[in-house]
Short mmCIF file of C-alpha atoms in Angstrom, two decimals:
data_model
loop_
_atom_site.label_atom_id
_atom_site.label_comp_id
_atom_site.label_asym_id
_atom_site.label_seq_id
_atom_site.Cartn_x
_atom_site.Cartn_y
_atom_site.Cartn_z
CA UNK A 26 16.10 17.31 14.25
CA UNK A 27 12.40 17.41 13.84
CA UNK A 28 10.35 16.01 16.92
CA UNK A 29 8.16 13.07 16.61
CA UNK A 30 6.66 10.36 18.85
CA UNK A 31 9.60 7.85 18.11
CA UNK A 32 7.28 4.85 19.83
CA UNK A 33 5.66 4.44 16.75
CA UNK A 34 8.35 3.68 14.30
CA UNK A 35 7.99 -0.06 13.91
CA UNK A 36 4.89 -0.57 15.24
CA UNK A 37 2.54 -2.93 13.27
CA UNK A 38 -1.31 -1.97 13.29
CA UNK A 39 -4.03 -3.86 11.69
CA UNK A 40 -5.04 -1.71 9.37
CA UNK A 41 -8.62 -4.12 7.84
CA UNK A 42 -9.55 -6.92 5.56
CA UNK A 43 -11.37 -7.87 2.15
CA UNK A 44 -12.50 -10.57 0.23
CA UNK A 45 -11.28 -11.14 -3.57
CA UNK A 46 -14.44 -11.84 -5.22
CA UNK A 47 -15.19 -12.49 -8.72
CA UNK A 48 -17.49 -9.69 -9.22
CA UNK A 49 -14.69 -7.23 -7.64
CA UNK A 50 -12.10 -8.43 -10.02
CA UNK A 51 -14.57 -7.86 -13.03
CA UNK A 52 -15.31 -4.40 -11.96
CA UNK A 53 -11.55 -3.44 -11.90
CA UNK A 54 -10.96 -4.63 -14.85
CA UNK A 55 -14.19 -2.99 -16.58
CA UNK A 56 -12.83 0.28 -15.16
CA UNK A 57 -9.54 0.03 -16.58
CA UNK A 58 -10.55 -1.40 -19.72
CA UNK A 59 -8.33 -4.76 -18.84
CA UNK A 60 -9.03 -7.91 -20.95
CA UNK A 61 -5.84 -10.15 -19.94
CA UNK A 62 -7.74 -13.55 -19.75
CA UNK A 63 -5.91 -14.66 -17.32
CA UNK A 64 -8.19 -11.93 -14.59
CA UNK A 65 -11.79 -12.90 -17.10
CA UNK A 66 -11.46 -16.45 -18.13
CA UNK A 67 -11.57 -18.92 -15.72
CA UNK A 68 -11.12 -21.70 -18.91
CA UNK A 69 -8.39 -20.08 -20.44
CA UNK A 70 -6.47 -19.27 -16.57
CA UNK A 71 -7.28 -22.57 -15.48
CA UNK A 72 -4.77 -23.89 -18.50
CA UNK A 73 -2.00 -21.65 -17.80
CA UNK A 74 0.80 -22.39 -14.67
CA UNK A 75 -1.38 -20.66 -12.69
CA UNK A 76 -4.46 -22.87 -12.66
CA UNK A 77 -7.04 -20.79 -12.62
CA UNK A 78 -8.29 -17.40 -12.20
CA UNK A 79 -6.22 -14.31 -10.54
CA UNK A 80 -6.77 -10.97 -9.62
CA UNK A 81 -4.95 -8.18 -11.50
CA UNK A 82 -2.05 -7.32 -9.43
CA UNK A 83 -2.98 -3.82 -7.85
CA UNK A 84 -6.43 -4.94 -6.89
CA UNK A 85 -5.98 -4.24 -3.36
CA UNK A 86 -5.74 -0.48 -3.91
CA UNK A 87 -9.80 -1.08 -4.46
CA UNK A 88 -9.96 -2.16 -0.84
CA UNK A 89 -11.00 1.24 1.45
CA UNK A 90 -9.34 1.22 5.13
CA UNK A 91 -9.70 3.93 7.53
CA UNK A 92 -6.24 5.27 8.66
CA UNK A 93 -2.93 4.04 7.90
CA UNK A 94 -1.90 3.39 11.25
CA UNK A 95 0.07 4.89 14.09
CA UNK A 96 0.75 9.03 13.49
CA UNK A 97 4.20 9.89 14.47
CA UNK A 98 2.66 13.26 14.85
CA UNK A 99 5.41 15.11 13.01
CA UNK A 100 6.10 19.08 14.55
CA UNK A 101 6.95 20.49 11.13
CA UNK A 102 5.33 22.47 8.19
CA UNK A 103 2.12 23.64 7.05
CA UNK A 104 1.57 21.44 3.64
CA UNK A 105 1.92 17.85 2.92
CA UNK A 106 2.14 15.80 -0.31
CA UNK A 107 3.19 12.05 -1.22
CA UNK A 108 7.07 11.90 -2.36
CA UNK A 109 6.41 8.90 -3.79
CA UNK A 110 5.28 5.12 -3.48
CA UNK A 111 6.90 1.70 -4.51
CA UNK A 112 4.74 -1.12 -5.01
CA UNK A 113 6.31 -4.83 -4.41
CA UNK A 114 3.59 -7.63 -5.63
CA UNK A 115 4.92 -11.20 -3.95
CA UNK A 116 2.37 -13.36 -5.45
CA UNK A 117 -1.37 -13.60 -6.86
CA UNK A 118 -4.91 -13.07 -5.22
CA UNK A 119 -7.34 -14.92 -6.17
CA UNK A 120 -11.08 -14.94 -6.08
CA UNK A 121 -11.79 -16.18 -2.28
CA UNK A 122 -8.45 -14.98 -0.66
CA UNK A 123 -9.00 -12.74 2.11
CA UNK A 124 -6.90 -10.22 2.24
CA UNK A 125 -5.52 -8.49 5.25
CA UNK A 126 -3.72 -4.80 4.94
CA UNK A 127 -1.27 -3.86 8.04
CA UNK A 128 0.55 -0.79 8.27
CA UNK A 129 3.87 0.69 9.58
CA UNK A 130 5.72 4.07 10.08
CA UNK A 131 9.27 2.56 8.84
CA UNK A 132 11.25 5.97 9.22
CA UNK A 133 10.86 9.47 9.99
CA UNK A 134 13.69 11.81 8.49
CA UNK A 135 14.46 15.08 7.30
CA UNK A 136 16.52 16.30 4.07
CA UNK A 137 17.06 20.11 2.95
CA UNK A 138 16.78 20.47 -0.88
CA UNK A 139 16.74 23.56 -3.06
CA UNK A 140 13.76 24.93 -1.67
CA UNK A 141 14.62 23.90 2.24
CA UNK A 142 13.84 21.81 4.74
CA UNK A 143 11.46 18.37 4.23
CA UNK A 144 10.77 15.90 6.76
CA UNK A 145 10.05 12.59 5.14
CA UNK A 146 7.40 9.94 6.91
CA UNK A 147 7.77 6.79 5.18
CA UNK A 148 4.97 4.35 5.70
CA UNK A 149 4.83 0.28 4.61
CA UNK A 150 1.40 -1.28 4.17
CA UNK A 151 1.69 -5.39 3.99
CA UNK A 152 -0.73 -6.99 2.69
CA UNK A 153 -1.19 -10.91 4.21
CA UNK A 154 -3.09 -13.48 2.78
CA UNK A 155 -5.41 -16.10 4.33
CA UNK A 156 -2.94 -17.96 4.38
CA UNK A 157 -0.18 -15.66 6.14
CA UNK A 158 1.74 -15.11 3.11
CA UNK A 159 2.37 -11.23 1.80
CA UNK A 160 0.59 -10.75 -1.23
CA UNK A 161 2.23 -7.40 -1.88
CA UNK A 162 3.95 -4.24 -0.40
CA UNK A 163 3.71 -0.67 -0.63
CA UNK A 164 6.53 1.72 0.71
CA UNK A 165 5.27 5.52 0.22
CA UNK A 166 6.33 8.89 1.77
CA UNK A 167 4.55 11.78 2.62
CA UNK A 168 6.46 14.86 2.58
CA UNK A 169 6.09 17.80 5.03
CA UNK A 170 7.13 21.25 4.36
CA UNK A 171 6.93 24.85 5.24
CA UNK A 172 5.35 26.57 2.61
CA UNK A 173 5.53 30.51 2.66
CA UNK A 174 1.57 31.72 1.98
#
Protein backbone atom coordinates (compact mmCIF):
# COMPACT_ATOMS: atom_id res chain seq x y z
CA UNK A 1 0.00 0.00 0.00
CA UNK A 2 0.95 3.52 -0.77
CA UNK A 3 1.75 5.75 2.39
CA UNK A 4 -0.25 8.73 3.21
CA UNK A 5 -1.09 10.86 6.27
CA UNK A 6 -4.37 8.84 7.03
CA UNK A 7 -5.47 11.87 9.68
CA UNK A 8 -6.76 13.67 6.96
CA UNK A 9 -9.28 11.43 5.40
CA UNK A 10 -12.50 12.90 6.69
CA UNK A 11 -11.45 15.95 7.79
CA UNK A 12 -13.68 18.98 6.86
CA UNK A 13 -11.78 22.37 6.07
CA UNK A 14 -13.33 25.59 5.23
CA UNK A 15 -12.29 26.02 2.10
CA UNK A 16 -14.01 30.21 1.47
CA UNK A 17 -17.15 32.03 0.61
CA UNK A 18 -19.00 34.20 -2.18
CA UNK A 19 -21.84 36.16 -2.79
CA UNK A 20 -24.40 35.33 -5.78
CA UNK A 21 -24.85 38.62 -7.24
CA UNK A 22 -26.79 39.68 -10.13
CA UNK A 23 -24.00 41.06 -12.07
CA UNK A 24 -22.00 37.60 -11.49
CA UNK A 25 -24.83 35.58 -12.81
CA UNK A 26 -25.03 37.90 -15.99
CA UNK A 27 -21.41 37.53 -16.66
CA UNK A 28 -21.64 33.66 -16.66
CA UNK A 29 -24.16 33.58 -18.69
CA UNK A 30 -22.65 36.25 -21.28
CA UNK A 31 -19.63 33.92 -21.35
CA UNK A 32 -21.42 30.91 -22.18
CA UNK A 33 -23.77 32.44 -24.43
CA UNK A 34 -26.83 31.28 -21.92
CA UNK A 35 -30.26 32.98 -22.45
CA UNK A 36 -32.59 30.55 -20.23
CA UNK A 37 -34.83 33.36 -18.73
CA UNK A 38 -35.17 31.84 -15.88
CA UNK A 39 -30.98 33.08 -14.91
CA UNK A 40 -31.93 36.92 -17.07
CA UNK A 41 -35.48 37.70 -16.35
CA UNK A 42 -36.44 38.43 -13.12
CA UNK A 43 -40.36 38.97 -14.66
CA UNK A 44 -40.47 35.95 -16.48
CA UNK A 45 -38.56 33.71 -13.21
CA UNK A 46 -40.61 35.41 -10.84
CA UNK A 47 -43.82 33.54 -12.68
CA UNK A 48 -42.39 30.20 -12.79
CA UNK A 49 -42.38 27.61 -9.40
CA UNK A 50 -39.39 29.10 -8.63
CA UNK A 51 -40.37 32.68 -7.92
CA UNK A 52 -37.87 34.53 -9.07
CA UNK A 53 -34.47 34.70 -10.34
CA UNK A 54 -31.69 31.74 -10.05
CA UNK A 55 -28.30 31.24 -10.79
CA UNK A 56 -27.32 28.75 -13.53
CA UNK A 57 -26.46 25.63 -11.79
CA UNK A 58 -22.53 25.42 -12.05
CA UNK A 59 -22.06 29.00 -11.03
CA UNK A 60 -19.98 28.21 -8.17
CA UNK A 61 -17.14 26.89 -10.31
CA UNK A 62 -16.74 30.97 -10.94
CA UNK A 63 -15.96 31.28 -7.25
CA UNK A 64 -11.75 31.17 -6.85
CA UNK A 65 -10.55 29.43 -3.40
CA UNK A 66 -7.06 28.87 -2.53
CA UNK A 67 -6.39 25.12 -1.78
CA UNK A 68 -8.71 22.36 -1.57
CA UNK A 69 -8.02 21.43 1.80
CA UNK A 70 -6.01 18.98 3.84
CA UNK A 71 -2.99 17.13 1.52
CA UNK A 72 -2.79 13.54 2.35
CA UNK A 73 0.66 14.00 1.02
CA UNK A 74 0.60 10.90 -1.17
CA UNK A 75 4.45 9.00 -1.52
CA UNK A 76 3.84 7.92 -5.10
CA UNK A 77 4.62 9.01 -8.76
CA UNK A 78 6.00 11.77 -10.61
CA UNK A 79 2.74 13.10 -12.71
CA UNK A 80 -0.71 13.85 -11.71
CA UNK A 81 -3.98 14.39 -13.64
CA UNK A 82 -7.86 14.54 -12.66
CA UNK A 83 -9.61 10.93 -13.22
CA UNK A 84 -12.60 12.52 -13.21
CA UNK A 85 -15.32 14.70 -11.35
CA UNK A 86 -19.14 14.22 -10.57
CA UNK A 87 -21.13 17.13 -9.96
CA UNK A 88 -24.43 16.71 -7.61
CA UNK A 89 -26.58 20.19 -7.71
CA UNK A 90 -29.20 19.90 -4.49
CA UNK A 91 -30.99 23.04 -5.10
CA UNK A 92 -30.78 26.75 -6.62
CA UNK A 93 -28.58 29.89 -5.75
CA UNK A 94 -29.89 32.80 -6.00
CA UNK A 95 -28.80 36.36 -6.29
CA UNK A 96 -27.91 37.25 -2.43
CA UNK A 97 -27.11 33.63 -1.19
CA UNK A 98 -23.80 33.38 0.20
CA UNK A 99 -22.21 30.62 -0.60
CA UNK A 100 -19.76 28.66 1.43
CA UNK A 101 -17.30 25.86 -0.32
CA UNK A 102 -15.79 23.11 2.26
CA UNK A 103 -13.60 20.46 1.27
CA UNK A 104 -12.69 16.80 2.09
CA UNK A 105 -10.13 14.01 1.21
CA UNK A 106 -12.98 11.13 1.14
CA UNK A 107 -10.49 8.21 0.14
CA UNK A 108 -7.08 7.51 -0.79
CA UNK A 109 -6.59 4.18 -2.88
CA UNK A 110 -4.60 2.53 -5.33
CA UNK A 111 -5.62 0.34 -8.55
CA UNK A 112 -3.08 -1.25 -11.20
CA UNK A 113 -4.45 -0.93 -14.78
CA UNK A 114 -2.82 -1.72 -18.11
CA UNK A 115 -0.19 0.66 -17.79
CA UNK A 116 0.49 -0.02 -13.77
CA UNK A 117 0.09 1.24 -10.68
CA UNK A 118 -2.37 4.54 -9.84
CA UNK A 119 -3.10 5.83 -6.54
CA UNK A 120 -6.43 7.56 -6.57
CA UNK A 121 -7.11 10.80 -4.07
CA UNK A 122 -10.66 11.46 -4.16
CA UNK A 123 -11.69 14.83 -2.89
CA UNK A 124 -15.58 16.22 -2.04
CA UNK A 125 -16.13 19.97 -2.07
CA UNK A 126 -19.76 20.92 -0.36
CA UNK A 127 -21.01 23.76 -1.04
CA UNK A 128 -23.50 25.29 2.03
CA UNK A 129 -25.78 27.94 1.72
CA UNK A 130 -26.63 30.85 4.04
CA UNK A 131 -28.87 29.05 5.17
CA UNK A 132 -26.91 25.65 5.97
CA UNK A 133 -28.37 23.79 3.22
CA UNK A 134 -25.88 22.10 0.38
CA UNK A 135 -26.35 23.78 -2.70
CA UNK A 136 -24.29 21.25 -4.62
CA UNK A 137 -21.43 18.61 -4.56
CA UNK A 138 -18.46 17.79 -6.38
CA UNK A 139 -16.63 14.34 -5.98
CA UNK A 140 -13.29 14.43 -8.25
CA UNK A 141 -10.04 12.35 -8.28
CA UNK A 142 -6.72 13.16 -9.00
CA UNK A 143 -4.67 10.43 -10.23
CA UNK A 144 -0.97 9.80 -9.40
CA UNK A 145 1.34 7.81 -11.44
CA UNK A 146 4.83 6.90 -12.29
CA UNK A 147 5.52 8.02 -15.56
CA UNK A 148 8.82 6.67 -17.26
CA UNK A 149 10.64 10.12 -18.80
Amino acid sequence: MVDYDESVIGVEHRLGSFTVTDAAIDAYCEALGETNPLYLDEDFASGTGYGGRIAPPLIFTTANFRGTGADPQVDFGNARFLGGERIEVLEPMRPGDTITAYGQVTEVYEKTGRSGKMVFVVRRTRYENQNGRDVALVDSSMVHREIEA
